[in-house]
Each structure stands twice: as structure tokens, then as C-alpha cells.
Amino acid sequence: MVSADEKGPEYWVKQENLLYKLLIEYRKELNVPNPDIARSPSLDQVAQAHAENPYFEAAGSTCNAHSWPATADKEAKWKSCCFAMGQKDTSPCMWNKPREITGDQYKGDGFEVYYGGDPNVYTAPDTAEDCLNAFKLSDNHRPVLINNGTWTEMKWEAVGCDATPDNDSGVAKIWTQCGGKNWTGPTVCAEGLVCKKFGVWYSQCKPAA
């Protein structure tokens, strides 16, 4: 995610394209074998779906931001699930999303790196450059980008990107936030949803069941 302002959708598309460009340049700078990775519209679709429907980490839960939330959207094509670092039985939560969201048009597994979420950590202004720099500083995400460590034998055939604007409270408008510290936005949820607390920083509209 990157910070919101008065810029329109075309600006965010440019940020996505820039992030992709910066990723390839970074791989080339480090002389990564096969540095070029094809841009995939299918993986762009997956990235967009997760950026627009993030999972907020709850206190005491092992499920992290790579998890996928339940949704009241009947058109949603993904299954809600928990992804927990170090728990291999939760890996399909991430791996299966390209197939779920594209209706099996994309056949491969999906692997995700993610930047954004906590307004206490990710503060404006955030750009494509800030996003890549954050990945570079992350011991968990950097190796994925440059096929290092446990990712050395992997060859990335395709990649997708999405950039989603934040609102003034530091959380994306489309995240259906309904409360939390410093929250100034709507506090009423749509029909069929209730406001559930996920820690001091945010509450989110979730299905009542």
C-alpha cells in the first residue's frame, strides 16, 4: 500500500508499474541469475484482491498478514484461510490463491511479499521506492525477491503487483475499517457485517456469523 492523496487511479497504476520496474532493476544490480520476470495479469489480479481484502493480525493469533479474511462479497473467489509462519500445513492458504482467484487459469503456486497495514509502522508518504526499500530491509522478504537462501533453487516465471491508496487514517478505505486508535472514518458497517476489534489500532467490518 502507498499513501493516499488527491491523485487518481492512473497514478496508482504508475506506482505499480514502477514497483515492477524497480524490482527487476534490483535483481539486475545484484546479478541474480535470470533477473527478468514476466509481468502476469493473473498475479496482478491476485495482488489486487489481497490489497483490497487484507487480513488484520489479531493479538494472540499466529495467523499473519499473508492470511485471507472472510468476506460478505458473494462475488469473491477466494477461500478465507490462516497462513502462519513456520506452520507448513497452512502454506496452501498462500499457494492456492492464484488458482482460486483466476478460476484455475493460472496453474502455478503463488508466493507473496507484502508491505503495509499497521498505521503505527507504515506512515505517509509511501511510494513504490519506499515499498521496495522496505522489502530490501526485511530478512523474510528480501531473499524471495532475489532468489537467495531457501529460495535459491526457485525460478520465478511470473510476478504481479498492486498499489492500494491509504486514507488519512493510514488504513485503506476499502479495508472496511470501523474503529481503532486515531480512526476518523465511518464506524457503521454494511448490512450483514459487524464491527470486530483486532487490537488497539483497528476494528474491521466482518461477517456476523
mmCIF file of N, CA and C in Angstrom, residues 18-112:
data_model
loop_
_atom_site.group_PDB
_atom_site.id
_atom_site.type_symbol
_atom_site.label_atom_id
_atom_site.label_comp_id
_atom_site.label_asym_id
_atom_site.label_seq_id
_atom_site.Cartn_x
_atom_site.Cartn_y
_atom_site.Cartn_z
ATOM 1 N N LEU A 18 5.984 1.101 -11.647
ATOM 2 C CA LEU A 18 7.298 1.496 -11.143
ATOM 3 C C LEU A 18 7.841 0.446 -10.183
ATOM 4 N N LEU A 19 6.986 -0.103 -9.342
ATOM 5 C CA LEU A 19 7.427 -1.133 -8.410
ATOM 6 C C LEU A 19 7.976 -2.338 -9.172
ATOM 7 N N TYR A 20 7.286 -2.732 -10.218
ATOM 8 C CA TYR A 20 7.763 -3.846 -11.051
ATOM 9 C C TYR A 20 9.115 -3.504 -11.671
ATOM 10 N N LYS A 21 9.244 -2.312 -12.207
ATOM 11 C CA LYS A 21 10.493 -1.872 -12.830
ATOM 12 C C LYS A 21 11.639 -1.874 -11.816
ATOM 13 N N LEU A 22 11.375 -1.355 -10.619
ATOM 14 C CA LEU A 22 12.402 -1.296 -9.584
ATOM 15 C C LEU A 22 12.820 -2.688 -9.131
ATOM 16 N N LEU A 23 11.873 -3.610 -9.084
ATOM 17 C CA LEU A 23 12.188 -4.982 -8.705
ATOM 18 C C LEU A 23 13.174 -5.603 -9.686
ATOM 19 N N ILE A 24 12.894 -5.459 -10.977
ATOM 20 C CA ILE A 24 13.776 -6.041 -11.991
ATOM 21 C C ILE A 24 15.146 -5.378 -11.945
ATOM 22 N N GLU A 25 15.172 -4.068 -11.778
ATOM 23 C CA GLU A 25 16.452 -3.358 -11.689
ATOM 24 C C GLU A 25 17.259 -3.842 -10.486
ATOM 25 N N TYR A 26 16.589 -4.062 -9.370
ATOM 26 C CA TYR A 26 17.258 -4.538 -8.160
ATOM 27 C C TYR A 26 17.870 -5.915 -8.388
ATOM 28 N N ARG A 27 17.148 -6.793 -9.046
ATOM 29 C CA ARG A 27 17.666 -8.129 -9.335
ATOM 30 C C ARG A 27 18.877 -8.054 -10.258
ATOM 31 N N LYS A 28 18.835 -7.143 -11.215
ATOM 32 C CA LYS A 28 19.964 -6.992 -12.133
ATOM 33 C C LYS A 28 21.182 -6.411 -11.425
ATOM 34 N N GLU A 29 20.955 -5.473 -10.514
ATOM 35 C CA GLU A 29 22.060 -4.878 -9.754
ATOM 36 C C GLU A 29 22.830 -5.936 -8.972
ATOM 37 N N LEU A 30 22.117 -6.948 -8.493
ATOM 38 C CA LEU A 30 22.735 -7.993 -7.684
ATOM 39 C C LEU A 30 23.164 -9.193 -8.519
ATOM 40 N N ASN A 31 23.042 -9.064 -9.841
ATOM 41 C CA ASN A 31 23.440 -10.142 -10.755
ATOM 42 C C ASN A 31 22.727 -11.457 -10.439
ATOM 43 N N VAL A 32 21.448 -11.344 -10.133
ATOM 44 C CA VAL A 32 20.643 -12.536 -9.895
ATOM 45 C C VAL A 32 20.499 -13.304 -11.207
ATOM 46 N N PRO A 33 20.722 -14.616 -11.218
ATOM 47 C CA PRO A 33 20.513 -15.384 -12.448
ATOM 48 C C PRO A 33 19.082 -15.210 -12.959
ATOM 49 N N ASN A 34 18.940 -15.062 -14.258
ATOM 50 C CA ASN A 34 17.619 -14.852 -14.862
ATOM 51 C C ASN A 34 16.861 -13.732 -14.150
ATOM 52 N N PRO A 35 17.410 -12.515 -14.180
ATOM 53 C CA PRO A 35 16.813 -11.417 -13.401
ATOM 54 C C PRO A 35 15.453 -10.963 -13.895
ATOM 55 N N ASP A 36 15.180 -11.120 -15.184
ATOM 56 C CA ASP A 36 13.898 -10.668 -15.724
ATOM 57 C C ASP A 36 12.788 -11.645 -15.349
ATOM 58 N N ILE A 37 11.667 -11.101 -14.913
ATOM 59 C CA ILE A 37 10.483 -11.898 -14.598
ATOM 60 C C ILE A 37 9.307 -11.287 -15.350
ATOM 61 N N ALA A 38 8.545 -12.112 -16.042
ATOM 62 C CA ALA A 38 7.405 -11.610 -16.806
ATOM 63 C C ALA A 38 6.322 -11.080 -15.872
ATOM 64 N N ARG A 39 5.701 -9.982 -16.257
ATOM 65 C CA ARG A 39 4.566 -9.423 -15.506
ATOM 66 C C ARG A 39 3.313 -10.206 -15.883
ATOM 67 N N SER A 40 2.588 -10.691 -14.883
ATOM 68 C CA SER A 40 1.415 -11.524 -15.112
ATOM 69 C C SER A 40 0.134 -10.803 -14.723
ATOM 70 N N PRO A 41 -0.797 -10.589 -15.660
ATOM 71 C CA PRO A 41 -2.095 -10.001 -15.311
ATOM 72 C C PRO A 41 -2.849 -10.834 -14.274
ATOM 73 N N SER A 42 -2.680 -12.152 -14.333
ATOM 74 C CA SER A 42 -3.346 -13.024 -13.359
ATOM 75 C C SER A 42 -2.823 -12.774 -11.954
ATOM 76 N N LEU A 43 -1.496 -12.629 -11.819
ATOM 77 C CA LEU A 43 -0.926 -12.367 -10.500
ATOM 78 C C LEU A 43 -1.181 -10.930 -10.060
ATOM 79 N N ASP A 44 -1.301 -10.007 -11.026
ATOM 80 C CA ASP A 44 -1.756 -8.652 -10.682
ATOM 81 C C ASP A 44 -3.135 -8.722 -10.032
ATOM 82 N N GLN A 45 -3.990 -9.573 -10.586
ATOM 83 C CA GLN A 45 -5.349 -9.734 -10.066
ATOM 84 C C GLN A 45 -5.324 -10.274 -8.638
ATOM 85 N N VAL A 46 -4.440 -11.226 -8.378
ATOM 86 C CA VAL A 46 -4.314 -11.787 -7.031
ATOM 87 C C VAL A 46 -3.812 -10.726 -6.058
ATOM 88 N N ALA A 47 -2.787 -9.981 -6.485
ATOM 89 C CA ALA A 47 -2.234 -8.926 -5.631
ATOM 90 C C ALA A 47 -3.289 -7.873 -5.308
ATOM 91 N N GLN A 48 -4.082 -7.506 -6.304
ATOM 92 C CA GLN A 48 -5.127 -6.510 -6.089
ATOM 93 C C GLN A 48 -6.178 -7.031 -5.117
ATOM 94 N N ALA A 49 -6.568 -8.284 -5.284
ATOM 95 C CA ALA A 49 -7.589 -8.861 -4.403
ATOM 96 C C ALA A 49 -7.131 -8.848 -2.951
ATOM 97 N N HIS A 50 -5.854 -9.137 -2.724
ATOM 98 C CA HIS A 50 -5.382 -9.177 -1.334
ATOM 99 C C HIS A 50 -5.170 -7.776 -0.776
ATOM 100 N N ALA A 51 -4.727 -6.858 -1.623
ATOM 101 C CA ALA A 51 -4.568 -5.476 -1.161
ATOM 102 C C ALA A 51 -5.911 -4.870 -0.772
ATOM 103 N N GLU A 52 -6.956 -5.264 -1.477
ATOM 104 C CA GLU A 52 -8.285 -4.726 -1.202
ATOM 105 C C GLU A 52 -9.011 -5.494 -0.100
ATOM 106 N N ASN A 53 -8.500 -6.672 0.233
ATOM 107 C CA ASN A 53 -9.132 -7.503 1.258
ATOM 108 C C ASN A 53 -8.065 -8.081 2.177
ATOM 109 N N PRO A 54 -7.387 -7.218 2.918
ATOM 110 C CA PRO A 54 -6.276 -7.680 3.750
ATOM 111 C C PRO A 54 -6.754 -8.393 5.006
ATOM 112 N N TYR A 55 -5.841 -9.121 5.593
ATOM 113 C CA TYR A 55 -6.116 -9.788 6.864
ATOM 114 C C TYR A 55 -5.398 -9.024 7.966
ATOM 115 N N PHE A 56 -6.145 -8.526 8.933
ATOM 116 C CA PHE A 56 -5.542 -7.825 10.061
ATOM 117 C C PHE A 56 -5.107 -8.840 11.117
ATOM 118 N N GLU A 57 -3.866 -8.785 11.508
ATOM 119 C CA GLU A 57 -3.351 -9.704 12.513
ATOM 120 C C GLU A 57 -3.968 -9.395 13.877
ATOM 121 N N ALA A 58 -4.530 -10.405 14.502
ATOM 122 C CA ALA A 58 -5.162 -10.235 15.809
ATOM 123 C C ALA A 58 -4.194 -10.611 16.923
ATOM 124 N N ALA A 59 -4.291 -9.920 18.033
ATOM 125 C CA ALA A 59 -3.429 -10.205 19.174
ATOM 126 C C ALA A 59 -3.595 -11.652 19.619
ATOM 127 N N GLY A 60 -2.479 -12.350 19.793
ATOM 128 C CA GLY A 60 -2.518 -13.725 20.254
ATOM 129 C C GLY A 60 -2.695 -14.750 19.156
ATOM 130 N N SER A 61 -2.924 -14.312 17.925
ATOM 131 C CA SER A 61 -3.123 -15.234 16.812
ATOM 132 C C SER A 61 -1.806 -15.479 16.094
ATOM 133 N N THR A 62 -1.618 -16.689 15.582
ATOM 134 C CA THR A 62 -0.429 -16.998 14.783
ATOM 135 C C THR A 62 -0.655 -16.691 13.309
ATOM 136 N N CYS A 63 -1.874 -16.359 12.931
ATOM 137 C CA CYS A 63 -2.185 -16.035 11.534
ATOM 138 C C CYS A 63 -1.639 -14.644 11.214
ATOM 139 N N ASN A 64 -0.831 -14.539 10.161
ATOM 140 C CA ASN A 64 -0.241 -13.240 9.836
ATOM 141 C C ASN A 64 -0.917 -12.609 8.629
ATOM 142 N N ALA A 65 -0.333 -11.527 8.122
ATOM 143 C CA ALA A 65 -0.963 -10.737 7.056
ATOM 144 C C ALA A 65 -1.044 -11.470 5.725
ATOM 145 N N HIS A 66 -0.370 -12.606 5.592
ATOM 146 C CA HIS A 66 -0.496 -13.406 4.374
ATOM 147 C C HIS A 66 -1.755 -14.271 4.400
ATOM 148 N N SER A 67 -2.501 -14.212 5.494
ATOM 149 C CA SER A 67 -3.790 -14.906 5.586
ATOM 150 C C SER A 67 -4.834 -14.152 4.763
ATOM 151 N N TRP A 68 -5.967 -14.801 4.536
ATOM 152 C CA TRP A 68 -7.050 -14.183 3.764
ATOM 153 C C TRP A 68 -8.317 -14.161 4.603
ATOM 154 N N PRO A 69 -8.998 -13.011 4.681
ATOM 155 C CA PRO A 69 -10.161 -12.877 5.561
ATOM 156 C C PRO A 69 -11.435 -13.425 4.941
ATOM 157 N N ALA A 70 -12.416 -13.673 5.805
ATOM 158 C CA ALA A 70 -13.764 -13.955 5.320
ATOM 159 C C ALA A 70 -14.339 -12.665 4.761
ATOM 160 N N THR A 71 -15.271 -12.774 3.839
ATOM 161 C CA THR A 71 -15.857 -11.591 3.227
ATOM 162 C C THR A 71 -17.338 -11.808 2.972
ATOM 163 N N ALA A 72 -18.100 -10.723 3.008
ATOM 164 C CA ALA A 72 -19.530 -10.790 2.701
ATOM 165 C C ALA A 72 -19.782 -10.666 1.205
ATOM 166 N N ASP A 73 -18.719 -10.441 0.433
ATOM 167 C CA ASP A 73 -18.837 -10.273 -1.011
ATOM 168 C C ASP A 73 -19.107 -11.625 -1.667
ATOM 169 N N LYS A 74 -20.305 -11.793 -2.207
ATOM 170 C CA LYS A 74 -20.678 -13.068 -2.820
ATOM 171 C C LYS A 74 -19.902 -13.344 -4.104
ATOM 172 N N GLU A 75 -19.281 -12.301 -4.667
ATOM 173 C CA GLU A 75 -18.513 -12.471 -5.896
ATOM 174 C C GLU A 75 -17.070 -12.890 -5.615
ATOM 175 N N ALA A 76 -16.663 -12.863 -4.361
ATOM 176 C CA ALA A 76 -15.283 -13.214 -4.012
ATOM 177 C C ALA A 76 -14.994 -14.662 -4.395
ATOM 178 N N LYS A 77 -13.823 -14.884 -4.982
ATOM 179 C CA LYS A 77 -13.482 -16.206 -5.494
ATOM 180 C C LYS A 77 -12.516 -16.966 -4.590
ATOM 181 N N TRP A 78 -12.061 -16.328 -3.517
ATOM 182 C CA TRP A 78 -11.069 -16.997 -2.688
ATOM 183 C C TRP A 78 -11.701 -17.583 -1.426
ATOM 184 N N LYS A 79 -10.966 -18.514 -0.826
ATOM 185 C CA LYS A 79 -11.374 -19.111 0.437
ATOM 186 C C LYS A 79 -10.618 -18.424 1.572
ATOM 187 N N SER A 80 -11.326 -18.057 2.633
ATOM 188 C CA SER A 80 -10.648 -17.479 3.789
ATOM 189 C C SER A 80 -9.775 -18.558 4.429
ATOM 190 N N CYS A 81 -8.627 -18.144 4.947
ATOM 191 C CA CYS A 81 -7.700 -19.122 5.499
ATOM 192 C C CYS A 81 -6.628 -18.433 6.325
ATOM 193 N N CYS A 82 -5.964 -19.220 7.159
ATOM 194 C CA CYS A 82 -4.889 -18.730 8.022
ATOM 195 C C CYS A 82 -3.545 -19.167 7.464
ATOM 196 N N PHE A 83 -2.620 -18.209 7.334
ATOM 197 C CA PHE A 83 -1.230 -18.518 6.995
ATOM 198 C C PHE A 83 -0.381 -18.166 8.207
ATOM 199 N N ALA A 84 0.304 -19.155 8.756
ATOM 200 C CA ALA A 84 1.131 -18.948 9.945
ATOM 201 C C ALA A 84 2.574 -19.299 9.630
ATOM 202 N N MET A 85 3.477 -18.386 9.886
ATOM 203 C CA MET A 85 4.887 -18.591 9.601
ATOM 204 C C MET A 85 5.407 -19.833 10.328
ATOM 205 N N GLY A 86 6.063 -20.712 9.565
ATOM 206 C CA GLY A 86 6.652 -21.906 10.153
ATOM 207 C C GLY A 86 5.701 -23.075 10.284
ATOM 208 N N GLN A 87 4.435 -22.900 9.937
ATOM 209 C CA GLN A 87 3.463 -23.988 10.002
ATOM 210 C C GLN A 87 3.129 -24.433 8.576
ATOM 211 N N LYS A 88 3.783 -25.484 8.124
ATOM 212 C CA LYS A 88 3.697 -25.905 6.728
ATOM 213 C C LYS A 88 2.284 -26.264 6.299
ATOM 214 N N ASP A 89 1.470 -26.728 7.243
ATOM 215 C CA ASP A 89 0.116 -27.122 6.862
ATOM 216 C C ASP A 89 -0.749 -25.934 6.473
ATOM 217 N N THR A 90 -0.280 -24.696 6.763
ATOM 218 C CA THR A 90 -1.038 -23.505 6.363
ATOM 219 C C THR A 90 -0.542 -22.925 5.035
ATOM 220 N N SER A 91 0.523 -23.490 4.467
ATOM 221 C CA SER A 91 1.097 -22.941 3.232
ATOM 222 C C SER A 91 0.113 -22.875 2.067
ATOM 223 N N PRO A 92 -0.778 -23.876 1.894
ATOM 224 C CA PRO A 92 -1.733 -23.792 0.784
ATOM 225 C C PRO A 92 -2.599 -22.544 0.808
ATOM 226 N N CYS A 93 -2.754 -21.913 1.969
ATOM 227 C CA CYS A 93 -3.514 -20.663 2.048
ATOM 228 C C CYS A 93 -2.948 -19.643 1.073
ATOM 229 N N MET A 94 -1.629 -19.563 0.990
ATOM 230 C CA MET A 94 -0.967 -18.657 0.056
ATOM 231 C C MET A 94 -0.822 -19.284 -1.329
ATOM 232 N N TRP A 95 -0.369 -20.511 -1.367
ATOM 233 C CA TRP A 95 -0.053 -21.152 -2.642
ATOM 234 C C TRP A 95 -1.259 -21.243 -3.579
ATOM 235 N N ASN A 96 -2.440 -21.491 -3.027
ATOM 236 C CA ASN A 96 -3.616 -21.777 -3.854
ATOM 237 C C ASN A 96 -4.323 -20.543 -4.395
ATOM 238 N N LYS A 97 -3.994 -19.364 -3.892
ATOM 239 C CA LYS A 97 -4.779 -18.181 -4.240
ATOM 240 C C LYS A 97 -4.782 -17.855 -5.735
ATOM 241 N N PRO A 98 -3.682 -17.977 -6.474
ATOM 242 C CA PRO A 98 -3.772 -17.697 -7.916
ATOM 243 C C PRO A 98 -4.780 -18.594 -8.627
ATOM 244 N N ARG A 99 -4.837 -19.870 -8.245
ATOM 245 C CA ARG A 99 -5.789 -20.781 -8.880
ATOM 246 C C ARG A 99 -7.222 -20.457 -8.464
ATOM 247 N N GLU A 100 -7.419 -20.142 -7.189
ATOM 248 C CA GLU A 100 -8.763 -19.813 -6.715
ATOM 249 C C GLU A 100 -9.302 -18.561 -7.394
ATOM 250 N N ILE A 101 -8.478 -17.518 -7.447
ATOM 251 C CA ILE A 101 -8.951 -16.217 -7.923
ATOM 252 C C ILE A 101 -9.094 -16.174 -9.437
ATOM 253 N N THR A 102 -8.270 -16.929 -10.152
ATOM 254 C CA THR A 102 -8.351 -16.923 -11.622
ATOM 255 C C THR A 102 -9.165 -18.089 -12.161
ATOM 256 N N GLY A 103 -9.788 -18.856 -11.290
ATOM 257 C CA GLY A 103 -10.563 -19.996 -11.756
ATOM 258 C C GLY A 103 -9.709 -21.029 -12.456
ATOM 259 N N ASP A 104 -8.520 -21.269 -11.910
ATOM 260 C CA ASP A 104 -7.558 -22.243 -12.440
ATOM 261 C C ASP A 104 -6.942 -21.832 -13.769
ATOM 262 N N GLN A 105 -7.151 -20.589 -14.203
ATOM 263 C CA GLN A 105 -6.468 -20.133 -15.417
ATOM 264 C C GLN A 105 -4.966 -20.010 -15.172
ATOM 265 N N TYR A 106 -4.600 -19.602 -13.960
ATOM 266 C CA TYR A 106 -3.190 -19.598 -13.573
ATOM 267 C C TYR A 106 -2.936 -20.893 -12.814
ATOM 268 N N LYS A 107 -2.021 -21.713 -13.297
ATOM 269 C CA LYS A 107 -1.852 -23.068 -12.773
ATOM 270 C C LYS A 107 -0.837 -23.175 -11.638
ATOM 271 N N GLY A 108 0.078 -22.207 -11.540
ATOM 272 C CA GLY A 108 1.163 -22.335 -10.582
ATOM 273 C C GLY A 108 0.791 -21.918 -9.171
ATOM 274 N N ASP A 109 1.715 -22.184 -8.237
ATOM 275 C CA ASP A 109 1.553 -21.722 -6.862
ATOM 276 C C ASP A 109 1.857 -20.232 -6.775
ATOM 277 N N GLY A 110 1.341 -19.591 -5.747
ATOM 278 C CA GLY A 110 1.613 -18.179 -5.507
ATOM 279 C C GLY A 110 2.446 -17.980 -4.251
ATOM 280 N N PHE A 111 3.393 -17.040 -4.316
ATOM 281 C CA PHE A 111 4.214 -16.663 -3.165
ATOM 282 C C PHE A 111 4.137 -15.145 -3.032
ATOM 283 N N GLU A 112 3.952 -14.658 -1.817
ATOM 284 C CA GLU A 112 3.620 -13.250 -1.616
ATOM 285 C C GLU A 112 4.631 -12.531 -0.732
#
